Short mmCIF file of C-alpha atoms in Angstrom, two decimals:
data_model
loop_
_atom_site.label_atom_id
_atom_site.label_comp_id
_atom_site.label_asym_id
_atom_site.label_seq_id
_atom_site.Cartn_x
_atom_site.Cartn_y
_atom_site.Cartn_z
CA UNK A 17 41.76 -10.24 -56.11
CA UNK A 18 44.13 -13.35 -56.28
CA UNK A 19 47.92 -12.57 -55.78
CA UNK A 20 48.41 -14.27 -59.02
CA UNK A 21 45.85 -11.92 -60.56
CA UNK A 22 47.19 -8.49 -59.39
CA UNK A 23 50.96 -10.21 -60.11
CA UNK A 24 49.50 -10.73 -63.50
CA UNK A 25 47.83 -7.28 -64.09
CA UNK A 26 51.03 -5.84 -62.69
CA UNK A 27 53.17 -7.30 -65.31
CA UNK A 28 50.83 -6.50 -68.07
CA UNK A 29 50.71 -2.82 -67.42
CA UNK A 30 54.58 -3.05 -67.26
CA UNK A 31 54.68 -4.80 -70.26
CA UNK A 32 52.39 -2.27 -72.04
CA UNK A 33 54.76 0.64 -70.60
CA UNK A 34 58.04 -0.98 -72.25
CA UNK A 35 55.95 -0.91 -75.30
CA UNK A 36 55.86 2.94 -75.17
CA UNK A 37 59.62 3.27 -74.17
CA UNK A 38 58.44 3.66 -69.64
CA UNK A 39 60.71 2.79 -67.69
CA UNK A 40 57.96 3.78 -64.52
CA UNK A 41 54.36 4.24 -64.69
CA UNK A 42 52.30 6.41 -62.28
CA UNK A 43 49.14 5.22 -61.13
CA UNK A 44 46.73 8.32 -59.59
CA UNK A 45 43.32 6.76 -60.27
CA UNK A 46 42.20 5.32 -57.08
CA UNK A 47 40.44 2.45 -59.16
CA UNK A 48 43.40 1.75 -61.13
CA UNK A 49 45.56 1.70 -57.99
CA UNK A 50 42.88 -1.16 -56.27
CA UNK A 51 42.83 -3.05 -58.97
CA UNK A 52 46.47 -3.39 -59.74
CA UNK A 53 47.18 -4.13 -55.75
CA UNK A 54 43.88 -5.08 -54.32
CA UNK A 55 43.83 -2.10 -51.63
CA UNK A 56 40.37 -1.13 -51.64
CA UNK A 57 41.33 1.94 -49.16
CA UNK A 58 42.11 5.50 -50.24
CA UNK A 59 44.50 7.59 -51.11
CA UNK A 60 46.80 5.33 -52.76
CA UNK A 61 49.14 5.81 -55.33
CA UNK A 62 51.43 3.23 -57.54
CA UNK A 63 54.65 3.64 -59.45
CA UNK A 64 55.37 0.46 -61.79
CA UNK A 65 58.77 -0.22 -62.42
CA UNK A 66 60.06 -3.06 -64.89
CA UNK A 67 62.58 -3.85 -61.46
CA UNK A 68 60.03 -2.54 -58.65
CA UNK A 69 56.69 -1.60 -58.25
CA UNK A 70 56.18 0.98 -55.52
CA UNK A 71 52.77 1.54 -53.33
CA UNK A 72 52.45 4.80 -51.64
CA UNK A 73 50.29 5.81 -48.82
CA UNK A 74 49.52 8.00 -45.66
CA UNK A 75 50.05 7.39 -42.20
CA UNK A 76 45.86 6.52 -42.11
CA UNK A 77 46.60 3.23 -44.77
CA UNK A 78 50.56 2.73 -43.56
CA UNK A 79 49.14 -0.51 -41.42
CA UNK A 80 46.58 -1.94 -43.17
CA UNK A 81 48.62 -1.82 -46.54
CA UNK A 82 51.91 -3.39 -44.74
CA UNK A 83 50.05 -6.38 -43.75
CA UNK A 84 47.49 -6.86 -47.03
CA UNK A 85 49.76 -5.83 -49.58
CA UNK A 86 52.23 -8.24 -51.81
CA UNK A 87 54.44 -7.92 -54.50
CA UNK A 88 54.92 -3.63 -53.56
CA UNK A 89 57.59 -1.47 -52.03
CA UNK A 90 55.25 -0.05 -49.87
CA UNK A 91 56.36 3.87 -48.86
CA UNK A 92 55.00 6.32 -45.94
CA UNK A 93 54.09 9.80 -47.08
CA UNK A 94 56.36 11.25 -44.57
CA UNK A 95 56.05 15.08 -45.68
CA UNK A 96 54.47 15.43 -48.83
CA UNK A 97 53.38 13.25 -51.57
CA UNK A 98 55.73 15.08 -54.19
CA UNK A 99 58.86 14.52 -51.69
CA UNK A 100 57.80 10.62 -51.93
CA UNK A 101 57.37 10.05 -55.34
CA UNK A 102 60.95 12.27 -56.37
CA UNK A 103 62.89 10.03 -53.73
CA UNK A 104 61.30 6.82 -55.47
CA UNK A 105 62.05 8.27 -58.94
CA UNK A 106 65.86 9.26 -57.72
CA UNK A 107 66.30 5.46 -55.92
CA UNK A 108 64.77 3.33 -58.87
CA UNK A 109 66.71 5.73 -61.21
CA UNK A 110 63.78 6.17 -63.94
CA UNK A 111 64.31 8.02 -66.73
CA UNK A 112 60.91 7.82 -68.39
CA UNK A 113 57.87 8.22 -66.55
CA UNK A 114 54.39 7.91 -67.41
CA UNK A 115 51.38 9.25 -66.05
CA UNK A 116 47.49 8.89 -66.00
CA UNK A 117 46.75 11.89 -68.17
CA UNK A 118 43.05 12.12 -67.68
CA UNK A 119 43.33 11.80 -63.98
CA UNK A 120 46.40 14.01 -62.93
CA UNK A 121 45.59 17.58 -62.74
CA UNK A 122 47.56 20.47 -64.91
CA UNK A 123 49.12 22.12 -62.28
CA UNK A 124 49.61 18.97 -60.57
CA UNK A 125 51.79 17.48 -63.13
CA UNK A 126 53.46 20.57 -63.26
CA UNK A 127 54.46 20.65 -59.83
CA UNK A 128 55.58 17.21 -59.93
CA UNK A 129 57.77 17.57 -62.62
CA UNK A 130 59.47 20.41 -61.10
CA UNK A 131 60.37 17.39 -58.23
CA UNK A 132 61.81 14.89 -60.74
CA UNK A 133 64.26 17.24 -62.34
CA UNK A 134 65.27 15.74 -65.51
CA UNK A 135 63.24 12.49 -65.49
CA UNK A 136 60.09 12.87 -68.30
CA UNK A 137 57.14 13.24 -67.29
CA UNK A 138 55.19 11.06 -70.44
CA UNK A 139 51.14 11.62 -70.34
CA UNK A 140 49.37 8.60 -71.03
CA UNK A 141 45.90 8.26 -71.68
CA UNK A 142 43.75 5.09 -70.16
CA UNK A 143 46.42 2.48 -70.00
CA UNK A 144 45.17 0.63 -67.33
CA UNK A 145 41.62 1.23 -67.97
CA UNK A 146 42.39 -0.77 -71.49
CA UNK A 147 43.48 -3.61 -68.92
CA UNK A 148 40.73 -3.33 -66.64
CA UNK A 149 37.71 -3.88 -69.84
CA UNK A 150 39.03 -7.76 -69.92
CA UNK A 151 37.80 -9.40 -66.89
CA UNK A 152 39.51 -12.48 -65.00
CA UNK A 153 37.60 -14.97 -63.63
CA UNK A 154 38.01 -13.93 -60.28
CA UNK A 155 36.21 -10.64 -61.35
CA UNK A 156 33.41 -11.88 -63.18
CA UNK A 157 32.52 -14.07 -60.14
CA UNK A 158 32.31 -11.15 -58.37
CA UNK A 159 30.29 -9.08 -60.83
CA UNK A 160 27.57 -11.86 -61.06
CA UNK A 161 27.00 -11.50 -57.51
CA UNK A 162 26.88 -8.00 -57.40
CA UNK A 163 24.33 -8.50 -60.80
CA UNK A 164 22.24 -11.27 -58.62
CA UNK A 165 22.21 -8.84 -55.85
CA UNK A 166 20.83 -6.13 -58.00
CA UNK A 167 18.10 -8.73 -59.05
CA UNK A 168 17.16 -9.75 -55.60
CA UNK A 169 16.48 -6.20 -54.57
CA UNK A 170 14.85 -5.48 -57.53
CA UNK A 171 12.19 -8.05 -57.25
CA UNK A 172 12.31 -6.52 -53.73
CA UNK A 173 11.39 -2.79 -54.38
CA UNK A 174 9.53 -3.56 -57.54
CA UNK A 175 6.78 -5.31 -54.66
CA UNK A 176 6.03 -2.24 -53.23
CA UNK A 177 5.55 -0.17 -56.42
CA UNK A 178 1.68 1.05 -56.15
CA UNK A 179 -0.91 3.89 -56.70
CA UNK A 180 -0.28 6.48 -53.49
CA UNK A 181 3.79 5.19 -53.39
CA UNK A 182 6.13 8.04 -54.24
CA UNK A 183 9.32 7.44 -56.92
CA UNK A 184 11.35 8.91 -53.72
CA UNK A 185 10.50 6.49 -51.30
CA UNK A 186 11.33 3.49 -53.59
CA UNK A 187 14.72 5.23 -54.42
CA UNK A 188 15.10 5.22 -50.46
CA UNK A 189 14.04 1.88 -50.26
CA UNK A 190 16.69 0.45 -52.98
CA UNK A 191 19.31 2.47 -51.25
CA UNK A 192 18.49 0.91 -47.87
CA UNK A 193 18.06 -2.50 -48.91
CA UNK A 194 21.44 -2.60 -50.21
CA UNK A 195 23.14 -1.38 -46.91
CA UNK A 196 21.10 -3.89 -45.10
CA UNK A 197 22.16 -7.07 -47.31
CA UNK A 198 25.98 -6.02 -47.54
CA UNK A 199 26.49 -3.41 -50.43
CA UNK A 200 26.10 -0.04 -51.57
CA UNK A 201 24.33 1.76 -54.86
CA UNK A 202 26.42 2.23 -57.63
CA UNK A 203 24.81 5.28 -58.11
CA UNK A 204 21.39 6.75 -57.00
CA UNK A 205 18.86 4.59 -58.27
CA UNK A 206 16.81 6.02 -60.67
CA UNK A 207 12.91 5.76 -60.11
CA UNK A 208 10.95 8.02 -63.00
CA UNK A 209 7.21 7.64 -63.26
CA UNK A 210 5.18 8.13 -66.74
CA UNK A 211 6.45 11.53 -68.05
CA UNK A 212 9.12 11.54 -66.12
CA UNK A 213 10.61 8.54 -67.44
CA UNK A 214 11.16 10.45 -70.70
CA UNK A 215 14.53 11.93 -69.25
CA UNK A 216 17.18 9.30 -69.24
CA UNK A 217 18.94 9.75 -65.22
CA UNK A 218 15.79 11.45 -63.97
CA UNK A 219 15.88 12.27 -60.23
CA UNK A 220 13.49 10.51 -57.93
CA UNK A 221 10.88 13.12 -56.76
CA UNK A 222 8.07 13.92 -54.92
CA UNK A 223 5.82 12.28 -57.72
CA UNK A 224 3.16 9.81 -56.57
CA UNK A 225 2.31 6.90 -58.65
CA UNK A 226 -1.30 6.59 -60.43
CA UNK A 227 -3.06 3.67 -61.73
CA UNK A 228 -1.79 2.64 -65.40
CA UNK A 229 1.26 4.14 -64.53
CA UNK A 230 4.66 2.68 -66.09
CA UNK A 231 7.65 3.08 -63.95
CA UNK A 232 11.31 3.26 -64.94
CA UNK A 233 13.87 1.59 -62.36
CA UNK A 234 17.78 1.88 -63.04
CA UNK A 235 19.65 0.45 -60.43
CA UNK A 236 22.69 -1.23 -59.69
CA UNK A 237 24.79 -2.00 -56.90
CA UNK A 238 28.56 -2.27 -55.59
CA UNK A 239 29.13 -5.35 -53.92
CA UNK A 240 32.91 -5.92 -52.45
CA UNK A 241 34.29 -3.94 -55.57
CA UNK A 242 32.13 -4.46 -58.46
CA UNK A 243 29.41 -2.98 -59.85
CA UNK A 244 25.56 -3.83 -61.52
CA UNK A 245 23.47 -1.85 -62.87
CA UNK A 246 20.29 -2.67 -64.28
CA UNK A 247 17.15 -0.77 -65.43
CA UNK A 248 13.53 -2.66 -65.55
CA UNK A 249 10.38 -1.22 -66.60
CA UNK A 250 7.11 -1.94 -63.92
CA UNK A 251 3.50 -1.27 -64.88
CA UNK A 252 1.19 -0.42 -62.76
CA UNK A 253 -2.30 -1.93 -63.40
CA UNK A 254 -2.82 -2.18 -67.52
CA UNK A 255 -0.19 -0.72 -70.38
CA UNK A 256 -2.04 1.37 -73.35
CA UNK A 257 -1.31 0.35 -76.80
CA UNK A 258 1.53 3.39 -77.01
CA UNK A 259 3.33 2.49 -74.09
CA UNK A 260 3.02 -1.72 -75.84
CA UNK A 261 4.13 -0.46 -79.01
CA UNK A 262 7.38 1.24 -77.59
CA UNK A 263 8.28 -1.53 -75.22
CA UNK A 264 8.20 -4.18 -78.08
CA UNK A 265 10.39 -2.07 -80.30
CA UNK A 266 12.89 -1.57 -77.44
CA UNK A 267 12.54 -5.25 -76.45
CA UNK A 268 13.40 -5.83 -80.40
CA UNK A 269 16.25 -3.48 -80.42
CA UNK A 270 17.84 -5.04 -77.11
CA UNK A 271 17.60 -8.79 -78.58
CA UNK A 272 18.95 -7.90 -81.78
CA UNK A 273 22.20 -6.32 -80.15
CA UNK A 274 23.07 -9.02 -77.96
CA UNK A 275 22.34 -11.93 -80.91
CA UNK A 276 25.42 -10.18 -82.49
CA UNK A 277 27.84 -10.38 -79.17
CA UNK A 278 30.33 -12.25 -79.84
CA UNK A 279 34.49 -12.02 -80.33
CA UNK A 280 35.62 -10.33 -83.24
CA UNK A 281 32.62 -8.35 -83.79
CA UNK A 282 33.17 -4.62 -83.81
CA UNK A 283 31.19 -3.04 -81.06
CA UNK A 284 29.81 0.17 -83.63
CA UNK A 285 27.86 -2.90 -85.09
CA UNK A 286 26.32 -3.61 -82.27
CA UNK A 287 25.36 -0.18 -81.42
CA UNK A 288 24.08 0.53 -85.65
CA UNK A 289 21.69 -3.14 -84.99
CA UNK A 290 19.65 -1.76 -82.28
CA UNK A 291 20.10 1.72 -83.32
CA UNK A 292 18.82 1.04 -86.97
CA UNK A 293 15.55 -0.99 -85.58
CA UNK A 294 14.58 1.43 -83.63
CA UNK A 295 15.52 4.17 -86.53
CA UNK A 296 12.95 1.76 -89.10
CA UNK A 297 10.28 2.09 -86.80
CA UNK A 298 9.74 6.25 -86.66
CA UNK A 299 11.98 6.51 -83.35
CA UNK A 300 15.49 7.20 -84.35
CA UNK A 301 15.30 11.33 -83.02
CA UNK A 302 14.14 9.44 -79.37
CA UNK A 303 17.43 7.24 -78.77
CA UNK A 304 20.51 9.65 -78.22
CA UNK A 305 22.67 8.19 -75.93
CA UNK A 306 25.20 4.81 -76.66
CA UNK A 307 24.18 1.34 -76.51
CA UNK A 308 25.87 0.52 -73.52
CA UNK A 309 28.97 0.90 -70.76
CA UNK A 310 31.67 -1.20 -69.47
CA UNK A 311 30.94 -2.33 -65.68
CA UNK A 312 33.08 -3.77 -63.19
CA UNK A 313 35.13 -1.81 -60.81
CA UNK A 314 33.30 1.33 -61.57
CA UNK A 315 29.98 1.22 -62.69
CA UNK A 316 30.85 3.19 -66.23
CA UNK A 317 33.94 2.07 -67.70
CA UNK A 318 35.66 0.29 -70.70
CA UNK A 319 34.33 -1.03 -73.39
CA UNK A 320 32.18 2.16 -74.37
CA UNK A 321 29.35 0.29 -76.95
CA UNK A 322 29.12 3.14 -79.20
CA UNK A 323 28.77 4.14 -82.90
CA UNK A 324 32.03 5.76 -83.05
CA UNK A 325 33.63 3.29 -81.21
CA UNK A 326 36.65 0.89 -83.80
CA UNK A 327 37.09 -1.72 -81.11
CA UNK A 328 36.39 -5.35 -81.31
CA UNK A 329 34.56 -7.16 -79.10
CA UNK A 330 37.16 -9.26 -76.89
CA UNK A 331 36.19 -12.29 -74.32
CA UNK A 332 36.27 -11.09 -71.02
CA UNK A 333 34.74 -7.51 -71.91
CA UNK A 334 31.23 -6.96 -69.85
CA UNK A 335 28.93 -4.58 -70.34
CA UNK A 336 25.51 -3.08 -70.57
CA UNK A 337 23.30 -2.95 -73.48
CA UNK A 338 20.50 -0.45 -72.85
CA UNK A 339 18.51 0.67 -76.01
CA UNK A 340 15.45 3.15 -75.29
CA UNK A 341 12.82 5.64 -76.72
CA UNK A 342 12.27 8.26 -75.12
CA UNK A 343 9.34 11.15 -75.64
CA UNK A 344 8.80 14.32 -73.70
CA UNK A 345 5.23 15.08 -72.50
CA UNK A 346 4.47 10.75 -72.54
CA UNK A 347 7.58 8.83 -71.08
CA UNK A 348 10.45 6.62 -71.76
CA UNK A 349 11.21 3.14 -72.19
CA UNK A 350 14.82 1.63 -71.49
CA UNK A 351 15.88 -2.46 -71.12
CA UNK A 352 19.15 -2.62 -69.17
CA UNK A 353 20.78 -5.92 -69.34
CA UNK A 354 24.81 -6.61 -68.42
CA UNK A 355 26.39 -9.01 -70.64
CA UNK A 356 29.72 -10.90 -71.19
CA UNK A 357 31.76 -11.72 -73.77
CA UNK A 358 32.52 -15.67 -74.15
CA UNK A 359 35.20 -17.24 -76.64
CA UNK A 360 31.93 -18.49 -78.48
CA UNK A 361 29.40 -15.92 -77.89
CA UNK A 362 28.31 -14.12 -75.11
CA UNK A 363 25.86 -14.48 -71.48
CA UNK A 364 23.71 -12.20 -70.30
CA UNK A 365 23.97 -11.81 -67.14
CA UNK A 366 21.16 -10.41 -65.77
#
């Protein structure tokens, strides 16, 4: 997180504000608020101005963000949060304030704008998130070492996958390996034997691994801010002509997608190519979920790769494409693979 790269994501999302008549912006998402200052603490909240940007924090963050933060007006929380924010509003004189609409409570928002009197209180709906889905190059350097990471440990757990070895104990095992090399999961790995791999964020159980048992790993990690997240498929012994079948249609469906990444494609067209495939081959009632997720800060975010989405693909956008069949009483099969958008084309980049 450069200083020229939070300057510059600073005076984008004040840019985009003057473009819906803001004269301040509220920032409540603790995401939002790291990646627009590069505070990776808590408790943090922003106010863009087009003449000031404000950073507000507690007595716990009052140090750290004095010395580490640039660019802010950075204010203690002396009382309350709402006395902060009105005296900020009252000294930078806005008139027009917008706030992160799917992050700020009802009665929150209430409250506050009881504090700032006549100033309007403007809800806003994923400004900065819409900034966040196009990734500098300071972020995707990060994100391929959190993907190579993922890899490493991967090839890691995937070793001690055999007959007697319980889908808990590899979840533990990902989880631990992660602390030990520097990180932290993304989420809770997801380790689903045979059947159990029919249900798409199954919960590692008690379930001990047979013989000719496939085994379904999502994982990912976060690595100093950004996330991976992966899912591989690991047989144990020798694959029956069902479980082949499935995994070659999948493996078709996931190819197909990511031949078609590339700028200027819309992303429903990505989603209808793998979706369709898998649709001409009987298995269209066994893939329910989207395509794929933005990654980066947090491990779902913008781009969503969906059917209903009307976005086009942009350079800088990365994300997951994930096709899958899944049937109940026999198992699932998912290929997880993060990719980014190039001006040309894209990389995968896992």
């Amino acid at each position: 997180m450069a200083g020229s790269d939070i300057n510059n994501r600073i005076a984008l999302l004040n840019k985009e504000a003057a473009k819906r008549r803001l004269d301040g912006f509220l920032v409540t998402n603790q995401a939002n608020a790291s990646y627009l200052s590069g505070f990776l603490g808590h408790d943090a909240i922003i106010i863009a101005g087009s003449k000031r940007n404000f950073f507000i924090t507690d007595s716990r963050y009052i140090e750290e963000s004095r010395k580490n933060i640039k660019g802010f007006d950075i204010r203690l929380v002396k009382t309350s949060t709402y006395d902060t924010i009105e005296e900020i509003v009252r000294e930078g004189r806005f008139k027009r304030i917008g706030f992160e609409s799917s992050n700020l409570p009802y009665e929150v928002a209430l409250r506050l704008k009881g504090y700032i009197g006549k100033s309007a209180l403007v809800p806003v709906k994923g400004l900065v998130e819409s900034l966040r889905a196009i990734k500098d190059e300071g972020e995707i350097s990060l994100i391929k070492k959190s993907v190579s990471l993922a890899k490493e440990v991967f090839e890691y757990a995937a070793g001690y996958i055999k007959p007697g070895i319980s889908e808990e104990s590899i979840s533990k095992r990902i989880e631990i390996e992660f602390i030990r090399r520097g990180a932290r999961n993304a989420f809770d790995a997801i380790v689903a034997g045979g059947a159990n791999s029919s249900m798409p964020h199954a919960r590692p159980g008690k379930l001990v691994f047979k013989k000719n048992d496939f085994v379904m790993i999502d994982m990912g990690c976060n690595l100093n801010g950004y996330c991976s997240d992966i899912t591989r498929m690991v047989m144990i012994g020798k694959a029956d002509a069902r479980f082949r079948k499935i995994y070659a249609i999948v493996c078709e469906a996931h190819d197909m997608a990511i031949e078609m990444i590339k700028p200027g494609v819309r992303i429903a067209e990505v989603d209808r190519r793998a979706r369709t495939h898998i649709q001409s081959r009987g298995f269209g009632k066994c893939f329910g979920h989207s395509l794929g997720h933005g990654v980066g800060m947090d491990v779902h975010e913008e781009p969503s790769i969906s059917r209903t989405s009307e976005e086009l693909l942009r350079p800088g956008m990365v994300f997951t494409i994930e096709p899958a069949i899944y049937i109940p009483g026999f198992g699932g099969v998912r290929i997880e693979d993060m990719v980014l958008v190039t001006k040309n084309g894209c990389a995968v980049l896992s």
